[in-house]
């Protein structure tokens, strides 16, 4: 094998990680990936609601199983439905821009949605759809065990915090919350910023605050 082959470099990096941090770190990462993957396989054929008849893909989530930060959006849109990957359309590009702004990328976070299937025409999720789908999100959070959760937009925030359906995003954005002991921040949904560019400054400020508070070490 070429002494500089990618496989050899990865192997020597893993040996280095094992020496410095102990084998448990690698075993735990492997275990988390497997658990998450098994969980995805166990739910991706879901037919609990009518969205299963119109979806092209069940969109489980994407990113690192070791991520400190979990982002939760609303539901897949057209491009996400086509690809099976969350936040890859226009709103996703704006999310990527904000992540880069604070030195993160899609491989250093995990991202998912309240609904795993696209509501036709991108309408708001119905209460029944949320009720049937949200147990998947709660189990994902249990498996991922993030250090902080960011709810993108009102639907994610109200679902995770069990708040009444008339709670405004502006009021939630200014408060600190917890989800079963895990700090939870509420940010504007990037799609809302695409509709109202005047809020872009505040949108980026929220990410800067996230960095200051949770990414210091
Ligand atoms: N909007 C969302 O809330 N989630 C996606 O995956 C894409 C757009």
PDB file of N, CA, C and O in Angstrom, residues 114 127-139 141 151 153-168 172 177-180 184 186:
ATOM      1  N   UNK A 114     -38.804  18.250  12.517  1.00  0.00           N
ATOM      2  CA  UNK A 114     -39.927  17.696  13.296  1.00  0.00           C
ATOM      3  C   UNK A 114     -40.625  16.616  12.465  1.00  0.00           C
ATOM      4  O   UNK A 114     -40.849  15.501  12.933  1.00  0.00           O
ATOM      5  N   UNK A 127     -51.367  19.284  13.119  1.00  0.00           N
ATOM      6  CA  UNK A 127     -51.153  18.788  14.489  1.00  0.00           C
ATOM      7  C   UNK A 127     -51.063  17.257  14.559  1.00  0.00           C
ATOM      8  O   UNK A 127     -50.232  16.710  15.275  1.00  0.00           O
ATOM      9  N   UNK A 128     -51.905  16.559  13.781  1.00  0.00           N
ATOM     10  CA  UNK A 128     -51.874  15.084  13.816  1.00  0.00           C
ATOM     11  C   UNK A 128     -50.565  14.542  13.266  1.00  0.00           C
ATOM     12  O   UNK A 128     -50.049  13.531  13.751  1.00  0.00           O
ATOM     13  N   UNK A 129     -50.061  15.190  12.225  1.00  0.00           N
ATOM     14  CA  UNK A 129     -48.783  14.743  11.640  1.00  0.00           C
ATOM     15  C   UNK A 129     -47.658  14.928  12.658  1.00  0.00           C
ATOM     16  O   UNK A 129     -46.803  14.049  12.831  1.00  0.00           O
ATOM     17  N   UNK A 130     -47.687  16.058  13.349  1.00  0.00           N
ATOM     18  CA  UNK A 130     -46.640  16.310  14.361  1.00  0.00           C
ATOM     19  C   UNK A 130     -46.745  15.263  15.476  1.00  0.00           C
ATOM     20  O   UNK A 130     -45.745  14.674  15.884  1.00  0.00           O
ATOM     21  N   UNK A 131     -47.972  15.015  15.917  1.00  0.00           N
ATOM     22  CA  UNK A 131     -48.152  14.058  17.025  1.00  0.00           C
ATOM     23  C   UNK A 131     -47.625  12.680  16.648  1.00  0.00           C
ATOM     24  O   UNK A 131     -47.023  11.982  17.472  1.00  0.00           O
ATOM     25  N   UNK A 132     -47.840  12.267  15.393  1.00  0.00           N
ATOM     26  CA  UNK A 132     -47.394  10.927  14.977  1.00  0.00           C
ATOM     27  C   UNK A 132     -45.883  10.870  14.749  1.00  0.00           C
ATOM     28  O   UNK A 132     -45.250   9.837  14.947  1.00  0.00           O
ATOM     29  N   UNK A 133     -45.308  11.978  14.311  1.00  0.00           N
ATOM     30  CA  UNK A 133     -43.895  11.966  13.908  1.00  0.00           C
ATOM     31  C   UNK A 133     -42.952  12.358  15.042  1.00  0.00           C
ATOM     32  O   UNK A 133     -41.786  11.944  15.050  1.00  0.00           O
ATOM     33  N   UNK A 134     -43.423  13.147  16.008  1.00  0.00           N
ATOM     34  CA  UNK A 134     -42.470  13.685  16.980  1.00  0.00           C
ATOM     35  C   UNK A 134     -41.770  12.639  17.858  1.00  0.00           C
ATOM     36  O   UNK A 134     -40.640  12.874  18.273  1.00  0.00           O
ATOM     37  N   UNK A 135     -42.378  11.462  18.109  1.00  0.00           N
ATOM     38  CA  UNK A 135     -41.609  10.468  18.886  1.00  0.00           C
ATOM     39  C   UNK A 135     -40.275  10.128  18.223  1.00  0.00           C
ATOM     40  O   UNK A 135     -39.300   9.822  18.915  1.00  0.00           O
ATOM     41  N   UNK A 136     -40.206  10.199  16.886  1.00  0.00           N
ATOM     42  CA  UNK A 136     -38.939   9.929  16.184  1.00  0.00           C
ATOM     43  C   UNK A 136     -37.883  10.963  16.586  1.00  0.00           C
ATOM     44  O   UNK A 136     -36.731  10.634  16.827  1.00  0.00           O
ATOM     45  N   UNK A 137     -38.320  12.213  16.650  1.00  0.00           N
ATOM     46  CA  UNK A 137     -37.398  13.282  17.021  1.00  0.00           C
ATOM     47  C   UNK A 137     -36.912  13.104  18.460  1.00  0.00           C
ATOM     48  O   UNK A 137     -35.717  13.239  18.751  1.00  0.00           O
ATOM     49  N   UNK A 138     -37.828  12.771  19.358  1.00  0.00           N
ATOM     50  CA  UNK A 138     -37.436  12.621  20.768  1.00  0.00           C
ATOM     51  C   UNK A 138     -36.418  11.487  20.922  1.00  0.00           C
ATOM     52  O   UNK A 138     -35.450  11.601  21.669  1.00  0.00           O
ATOM     53  N   UNK A 139     -36.628  10.401  20.191  1.00  0.00           N
ATOM     54  CA  UNK A 139     -35.674   9.276  20.271  1.00  0.00           C
ATOM     55  C   UNK A 139     -34.317   9.671  19.656  1.00  0.00           C
ATOM     56  O   UNK A 139     -33.264   9.304  20.185  1.00  0.00           O
ATOM     57  N   UNK A 141     -33.026  12.601  19.714  1.00  0.00           N
ATOM     58  CA  UNK A 141     -32.342  13.462  20.691  1.00  0.00           C
ATOM     59  C   UNK A 141     -31.721  12.591  21.788  1.00  0.00           C
ATOM     60  O   UNK A 141     -30.590  12.811  22.216  1.00  0.00           O
ATOM     61  N   UNK A 151     -33.681  25.183  17.952  1.00  0.00           N
ATOM     62  CA  UNK A 151     -34.943  25.023  17.225  1.00  0.00           C
ATOM     63  C   UNK A 151     -35.003  26.113  16.162  1.00  0.00           C
ATOM     64  O   UNK A 151     -34.921  27.306  16.480  1.00  0.00           O
ATOM     65  N   UNK A 153     -37.124  28.055  13.941  1.00  0.00           N
ATOM     66  CA  UNK A 153     -38.502  28.442  13.625  1.00  0.00           C
ATOM     67  C   UNK A 153     -39.510  27.991  14.658  1.00  0.00           C
ATOM     68  O   UNK A 153     -39.225  27.197  15.558  1.00  0.00           O
ATOM     69  N   UNK A 154     -40.733  28.515  14.463  1.00  0.00           N
ATOM     70  CA  UNK A 154     -41.790  28.339  15.483  1.00  0.00           C
ATOM     71  C   UNK A 154     -42.251  26.896  15.616  1.00  0.00           C
ATOM     72  O   UNK A 154     -42.535  26.426  16.726  1.00  0.00           O
ATOM     73  N   UNK A 155     -42.333  26.143  14.516  1.00  0.00           N
ATOM     74  CA  UNK A 155     -42.885  24.779  14.609  1.00  0.00           C
ATOM     75  C   UNK A 155     -41.962  23.894  15.463  1.00  0.00           C
ATOM     76  O   UNK A 155     -42.423  23.179  16.366  1.00  0.00           O
ATOM     77  N   UNK A 156     -40.655  23.976  15.200  1.00  0.00           N
ATOM     78  CA  UNK A 156     -39.703  23.168  15.977  1.00  0.00           C
ATOM     79  C   UNK A 156     -39.737  23.599  17.439  1.00  0.00           C
ATOM     80  O   UNK A 156     -39.767  22.760  18.351  1.00  0.00           O
ATOM     81  N   UNK A 157     -39.751  24.919  17.666  1.00  0.00           N
ATOM     82  CA  UNK A 157     -39.731  25.421  19.042  1.00  0.00           C
ATOM     83  C   UNK A 157     -40.986  24.992  19.809  1.00  0.00           C
ATOM     84  O   UNK A 157     -40.906  24.441  20.912  1.00  0.00           O
ATOM     85  N   UNK A 158     -42.145  25.203  19.199  1.00  0.00           N
ATOM     86  CA  UNK A 158     -43.397  24.850  19.907  1.00  0.00           C
ATOM     87  C   UNK A 158     -43.494  23.353  20.149  1.00  0.00           C
ATOM     88  O   UNK A 158     -43.999  22.914  21.181  1.00  0.00           O
ATOM     89  N   UNK A 159     -43.013  22.563  19.199  1.00  0.00           N
ATOM     90  CA  UNK A 159     -43.101  21.108  19.372  1.00  0.00           C
ATOM     91  C   UNK A 159     -42.192  20.650  20.511  1.00  0.00           C
ATOM     92  O   UNK A 159     -42.622  19.912  21.403  1.00  0.00           O
ATOM     93  N   UNK A 160     -40.938  21.096  20.480  1.00  0.00           N
ATOM     94  CA  UNK A 160     -39.988  20.625  21.497  1.00  0.00           C
ATOM     95  C   UNK A 160     -40.336  21.162  22.883  1.00  0.00           C
ATOM     96  O   UNK A 160     -40.108  20.499  23.890  1.00  0.00           O
ATOM     97  N   UNK A 161     -40.898  22.371  22.929  1.00  0.00           N
ATOM     98  CA  UNK A 161     -41.167  22.988  24.234  1.00  0.00           C
ATOM     99  C   UNK A 161     -42.615  22.808  24.679  1.00  0.00           C
ATOM    100  O   UNK A 161     -42.992  23.261  25.744  1.00  0.00           O
ATOM    101  N   UNK A 162     -43.404  22.157  23.835  1.00  0.00           N
ATOM    102  CA  UNK A 162     -44.819  21.930  24.124  1.00  0.00           C
ATOM    103  C   UNK A 162     -45.528  23.238  24.467  1.00  0.00           C
ATOM    104  O   UNK A 162     -46.222  23.359  25.477  1.00  0.00           O
ATOM    105  N   UNK A 163     -45.317  24.237  23.622  1.00  0.00           N
ATOM    106  CA  UNK A 163     -45.928  25.545  23.848  1.00  0.00           C
ATOM    107  C   UNK A 163     -47.184  25.679  22.998  1.00  0.00           C
ATOM    108  O   UNK A 163     -47.296  25.025  21.948  1.00  0.00           O
ATOM    109  N   UNK A 164     -48.110  26.533  23.419  1.00  0.00           N
ATOM    110  CA  UNK A 164     -49.347  26.710  22.645  1.00  0.00           C
ATOM    111  C   UNK A 164     -49.051  27.167  21.216  1.00  0.00           C
ATOM    112  O   UNK A 164     -48.035  27.820  20.963  1.00  0.00           O
ATOM    113  N   UNK A 165     -49.973  26.844  20.313  1.00  0.00           N
ATOM    114  CA  UNK A 165     -49.724  27.080  18.895  1.00  0.00           C
ATOM    115  C   UNK A 165     -49.766  28.562  18.514  1.00  0.00           C
ATOM    116  O   UNK A 165     -49.518  28.917  17.370  1.00  0.00           O
ATOM    117  N   UNK A 166     -50.087  29.442  19.490  1.00  0.00           N
ATOM    118  CA  UNK A 166     -50.045  30.862  19.130  1.00  0.00           C
ATOM    119  C   UNK A 166     -48.800  31.556  19.720  1.00  0.00           C
ATOM    120  O   UNK A 166     -48.675  32.772  19.657  1.00  0.00           O
ATOM    121  N   UNK A 167     -47.865  30.783  20.288  1.00  0.00           N
ATOM    122  CA  UNK A 167     -46.663  31.416  20.859  1.00  0.00           C
ATOM    123  C   UNK A 167     -45.809  31.975  19.721  1.00  0.00           C
ATOM    124  O   UNK A 167     -45.466  31.256  18.783  1.00  0.00           O
ATOM    125  N   UNK A 168     -45.452  33.247  19.827  1.00  0.00           N
ATOM    126  CA  UNK A 168     -44.740  33.877  18.695  1.00  0.00           C
ATOM    127  C   UNK A 168     -43.253  33.579  18.757  1.00  0.00           C
ATOM    128  O   UNK A 168     -42.664  33.406  19.833  1.00  0.00           O
ATOM    129  N   UNK A 172     -40.186  33.800  21.787  1.00  0.00           N
ATOM    130  CA  UNK A 172     -39.363  32.620  22.142  1.00  0.00           C
ATOM    131  C   UNK A 172     -37.881  32.895  21.913  1.00  0.00           C
ATOM    132  O   UNK A 172     -37.022  32.425  22.643  1.00  0.00           O
ATOM    133  N   UNK A 177     -34.372  28.356  27.142  1.00  0.00           N
ATOM    134  CA  UNK A 177     -35.208  27.189  27.466  1.00  0.00           C
ATOM    135  C   UNK A 177     -34.331  25.977  27.717  1.00  0.00           C
ATOM    136  O   UNK A 177     -33.135  25.979  27.420  1.00  0.00           O
ATOM    137  N   UNK A 178     -34.983  24.930  28.213  1.00  0.00           N
ATOM    138  CA  UNK A 178     -34.317  23.627  28.326  1.00  0.00           C
ATOM    139  C   UNK A 178     -35.245  22.559  27.792  1.00  0.00           C
ATOM    140  O   UNK A 178     -36.476  22.644  27.964  1.00  0.00           O
ATOM    141  N   UNK A 179     -34.643  21.549  27.168  1.00  0.00           N
ATOM    142  CA  UNK A 179     -35.386  20.367  26.751  1.00  0.00           C
ATOM    143  C   UNK A 179     -34.807  19.216  27.565  1.00  0.00           C
ATOM    144  O   UNK A 179     -33.649  18.849  27.361  1.00  0.00           O
ATOM    145  N   UNK A 180     -35.545  18.712  28.524  1.00  0.00           N
ATOM    146  CA  UNK A 180     -35.063  17.649  29.428  1.00  0.00           C
ATOM    147  C   UNK A 180     -33.635  17.923  29.911  1.00  0.00           C
ATOM    148  O   UNK A 180     -32.748  17.067  29.793  1.00  0.00           O
ATOM    149  N   UNK A 184     -31.838  24.875  25.220  1.00  0.00           N
ATOM    150  CA  UNK A 184     -32.488  24.958  23.897  1.00  0.00           C
ATOM    151  C   UNK A 184     -32.638  26.431  23.496  1.00  0.00           C
ATOM    152  O   UNK A 184     -33.148  27.234  24.275  1.00  0.00           O
ATOM    153  N   UNK A 186     -33.933  29.232  20.505  1.00  0.00           N
ATOM    154  CA  UNK A 186     -34.877  29.365  19.385  1.00  0.00           C
ATOM    155  C   UNK A 186     -34.336  30.421  18.413  1.00  0.00           C
ATOM    156  O   UNK A 186     -34.090  31.563  18.813  1.00  0.00           O
TER     157      UNK A 186
END
